[in-house]
Amino acid sequence: MAHDLRRPVRNYTIRQLCHEFKCTPRALRFYEDKGLLNPARDGMNRVYSYKDRGRLVLILRGKRVGLSLAEIAEILDLYDADDTGVAQAAKSLRKFQERIVALEQQKKDIDDAIAQLEMGVAAMENRLAETRPDLLPSAEAYDQMLRRRLDGMEGGAEA
């Protein structure tokens, strides 16, 4: 007996997708303008299919890892050209590998910048300790500043 493995027919409103993915209607309309999403219309309302929802998942994941919208479009277009997904998977693999290399380099650059800043901080602290210790922030003030920053990041207020 053959089983129908296709997804059930399900439609979503713009409000439902915005709520689920914590994005704005403006973002969805932007992706539509760029040709990344193609919702159907019911009068003036956009009606998103299960496929549109899946494309949105890929768009948001691609953006999260730093892919450009053009790169995301390339990957999404391959799905339409080859329903088996093999070409899409191969292209995605290459793009992901490239992003890993770029992010590893960024990570190294950030680590190097932090090390340079730490050396600069140590040198300035030593100089101030010798000449004007009254200008050094107290360890408690420094600790409080770090805690405020960390609390802000954990609460979702990342810059």
Short mmCIF file of C-alpha atoms in Angstrom, two decimals:
data_model
loop_
_atom_site.label_atom_id
_atom_site.label_comp_id
_atom_site.label_asym_id
_atom_site.label_seq_id
_atom_site.Cartn_x
_atom_site.Cartn_y
_atom_site.Cartn_z
CA MET A 1 0.00 0.00 0.00
CA ALA A 2 1.44 3.37 -1.02
CA HIS A 3 1.63 6.06 1.61
CA ASP A 4 1.16 9.73 0.79
CA LEU A 5 4.24 11.38 2.32
CA ARG A 6 3.31 14.90 1.28
CA ARG A 7 2.70 17.50 3.94
CA PRO A 8 -0.91 18.19 4.83
CA VAL A 9 -2.44 21.23 3.21
CA ARG A 10 -2.07 24.02 5.74
CA ASN A 11 -2.19 27.75 5.27
CA TYR A 12 -0.86 30.50 7.51
CA THR A 13 -1.65 34.15 7.88
CA ILE A 14 1.05 36.78 8.05
CA ARG A 15 0.17 37.24 11.73
CA GLN A 16 0.65 33.54 12.47
CA LEU A 17 4.08 33.42 10.82
CA CYS A 18 5.18 36.66 12.47
CA HIS A 19 4.14 35.32 15.85
CA GLU A 20 5.77 31.92 15.33
CA PHE A 21 9.08 33.28 14.01
CA LYS A 22 9.13 36.54 15.96
CA CYS A 23 9.52 38.68 12.88
CA THR A 24 7.59 41.63 11.53
CA PRO A 25 5.04 41.80 8.71
CA ARG A 26 7.42 44.27 7.09
CA ALA A 27 10.14 41.59 7.01
CA LEU A 28 7.80 39.08 5.34
CA ARG A 29 6.73 41.68 2.76
CA PHE A 30 10.41 42.50 2.17
CA TYR A 31 11.19 38.82 1.51
CA GLU A 32 8.21 38.72 -0.82
CA ASP A 33 9.49 41.81 -2.69
CA LYS A 34 12.88 40.09 -3.07
CA GLY A 35 11.18 37.00 -4.55
CA LEU A 36 12.06 34.75 -1.62
CA LEU A 37 8.44 34.18 -0.62
CA ASN A 38 5.43 33.97 -2.89
CA PRO A 39 2.24 33.83 -0.83
CA ALA A 40 -1.14 33.40 -2.46
CA ARG A 41 -3.76 36.09 -2.08
CA ASP A 42 -7.23 35.95 -0.62
CA GLY A 43 -8.50 39.39 -1.53
CA MET A 44 -6.03 41.77 0.10
CA ASN A 45 -4.70 39.14 2.53
CA ARG A 46 -1.56 37.12 2.05
CA VAL A 47 -1.99 33.37 2.48
CA TYR A 48 1.21 31.45 3.17
CA SER A 49 1.47 27.75 2.36
CA TYR A 50 3.44 25.07 4.18
CA LYS A 51 6.10 25.54 1.47
CA ASP A 52 6.25 29.30 2.16
CA ARG A 53 6.66 28.52 5.85
CA GLY A 54 9.52 26.14 5.05
CA ARG A 55 11.17 28.76 2.86
CA LEU A 56 10.86 31.28 5.70
CA VAL A 57 12.61 28.83 8.04
CA LEU A 58 15.49 28.58 5.55
CA ILE A 59 15.62 32.35 5.04
CA LEU A 60 15.83 33.05 8.76
CA ARG A 61 18.43 30.31 9.33
CA GLY A 62 20.50 31.61 6.43
CA LYS A 63 20.37 35.15 7.78
CA ARG A 64 21.28 33.95 11.26
CA VAL A 65 24.51 32.37 9.98
CA GLY A 66 25.37 35.38 7.82
CA LEU A 67 24.31 34.34 4.33
CA SER A 68 23.31 37.18 2.05
CA LEU A 69 19.78 37.30 0.65
CA ALA A 70 21.26 36.59 -2.80
CA GLU A 71 22.92 33.42 -1.46
CA ILE A 72 19.70 32.38 0.24
CA ALA A 73 17.80 32.98 -3.02
CA GLU A 74 20.28 30.77 -4.92
CA ILE A 75 19.67 27.93 -2.47
CA LEU A 76 15.88 28.36 -2.50
CA ASP A 77 15.75 28.54 -6.31
CA LEU A 78 17.53 25.18 -6.55
CA TYR A 79 14.70 23.52 -4.65
CA ASP A 80 12.24 24.73 -7.27
CA ALA A 81 14.51 23.52 -10.10
CA ASP A 82 15.20 20.10 -8.59
CA ASP A 83 12.44 18.71 -6.39
CA THR A 84 14.71 15.95 -5.07
CA GLY A 85 16.69 18.56 -3.14
CA VAL A 86 20.07 17.12 -4.11
CA ALA A 87 21.29 20.22 -5.96
CA GLN A 88 20.01 22.38 -3.11
CA ALA A 89 21.84 20.26 -0.54
CA ALA A 90 25.10 20.42 -2.52
CA LYS A 91 24.89 24.20 -2.90
CA SER A 92 23.96 24.61 0.77
CA LEU A 93 26.90 22.47 1.81
CA ARG A 94 29.35 24.66 -0.13
CA LYS A 95 27.82 27.89 1.22
CA PHE A 96 27.84 26.58 4.79
CA GLN A 97 31.47 25.48 4.51
CA GLU A 98 32.40 28.95 3.19
CA ARG A 99 30.57 30.60 6.12
CA ILE A 100 32.36 28.36 8.62
CA VAL A 101 35.72 29.47 7.21
CA ALA A 102 34.66 33.14 7.30
CA LEU A 103 33.27 32.88 10.84
CA GLU A 104 36.39 31.08 12.08
CA GLN A 105 38.47 33.96 10.68
CA GLN A 106 36.18 36.50 12.34
CA LYS A 107 36.48 34.58 15.60
CA LYS A 108 40.29 34.68 15.33
CA ASP A 109 40.19 38.41 14.52
CA ILE A 110 37.95 39.05 17.54
CA ASP A 111 40.20 36.99 19.82
CA ASP A 112 43.23 38.95 18.56
CA ALA A 113 41.44 42.27 19.13
CA ILE A 114 40.45 41.24 22.67
CA ALA A 115 44.04 40.22 23.43
CA GLN A 116 45.33 43.59 22.17
CA LEU A 117 42.75 45.47 24.21
CA GLU A 118 43.58 43.46 27.32
CA MET A 119 47.26 44.32 26.90
CA GLY A 120 46.34 47.99 26.46
CA VAL A 121 44.12 47.92 29.55
CA ALA A 122 46.89 46.31 31.60
CA ALA A 123 49.44 48.89 30.43
CA MET A 124 47.08 51.80 31.23
CA GLU A 125 46.18 50.33 34.63
CA ASN A 126 49.87 49.98 35.47
CA ARG A 127 50.60 53.53 34.36
CA LEU A 128 47.67 54.96 36.29
CA ALA A 129 48.54 52.86 39.36
CA GLU A 130 51.99 54.45 39.35
CA THR A 131 50.93 58.03 38.60
CA ARG A 132 47.24 58.56 39.49
CA PRO A 133 45.70 55.58 41.34
CA ASP A 134 42.68 57.75 42.19
CA LEU A 135 41.64 57.59 38.50
CA LEU A 136 41.51 53.77 38.41
CA PRO A 137 38.00 52.35 38.57
CA SER A 138 37.49 50.19 41.61
CA ALA A 139 37.26 46.44 41.11
CA GLU A 140 33.68 46.63 42.39
CA ALA A 141 32.67 49.26 39.80
CA TYR A 142 34.25 47.21 37.03
CA ASP A 143 32.47 44.06 38.24
CA GLN A 144 29.12 45.88 38.31
CA MET A 145 29.61 47.17 34.75
CA LEU A 146 30.38 43.65 33.50
CA ARG A 147 27.37 42.20 35.31
CA ARG A 148 25.05 44.83 33.77
CA ARG A 149 26.36 44.01 30.30
CA LEU A 150 26.03 40.26 30.81
CA ASP A 151 22.53 40.62 32.26
CA GLY A 152 21.54 42.70 29.22
CA MET A 153 22.80 40.02 26.84
CA GLU A 154 21.06 37.21 28.67
CA GLY A 155 17.82 39.19 28.67
CA GLY A 156 17.87 39.47 24.86
CA ALA A 157 19.13 43.07 24.75
CA GLU A 158 22.16 42.20 22.65
CA ALA A 159 23.46 44.94 20.44
#
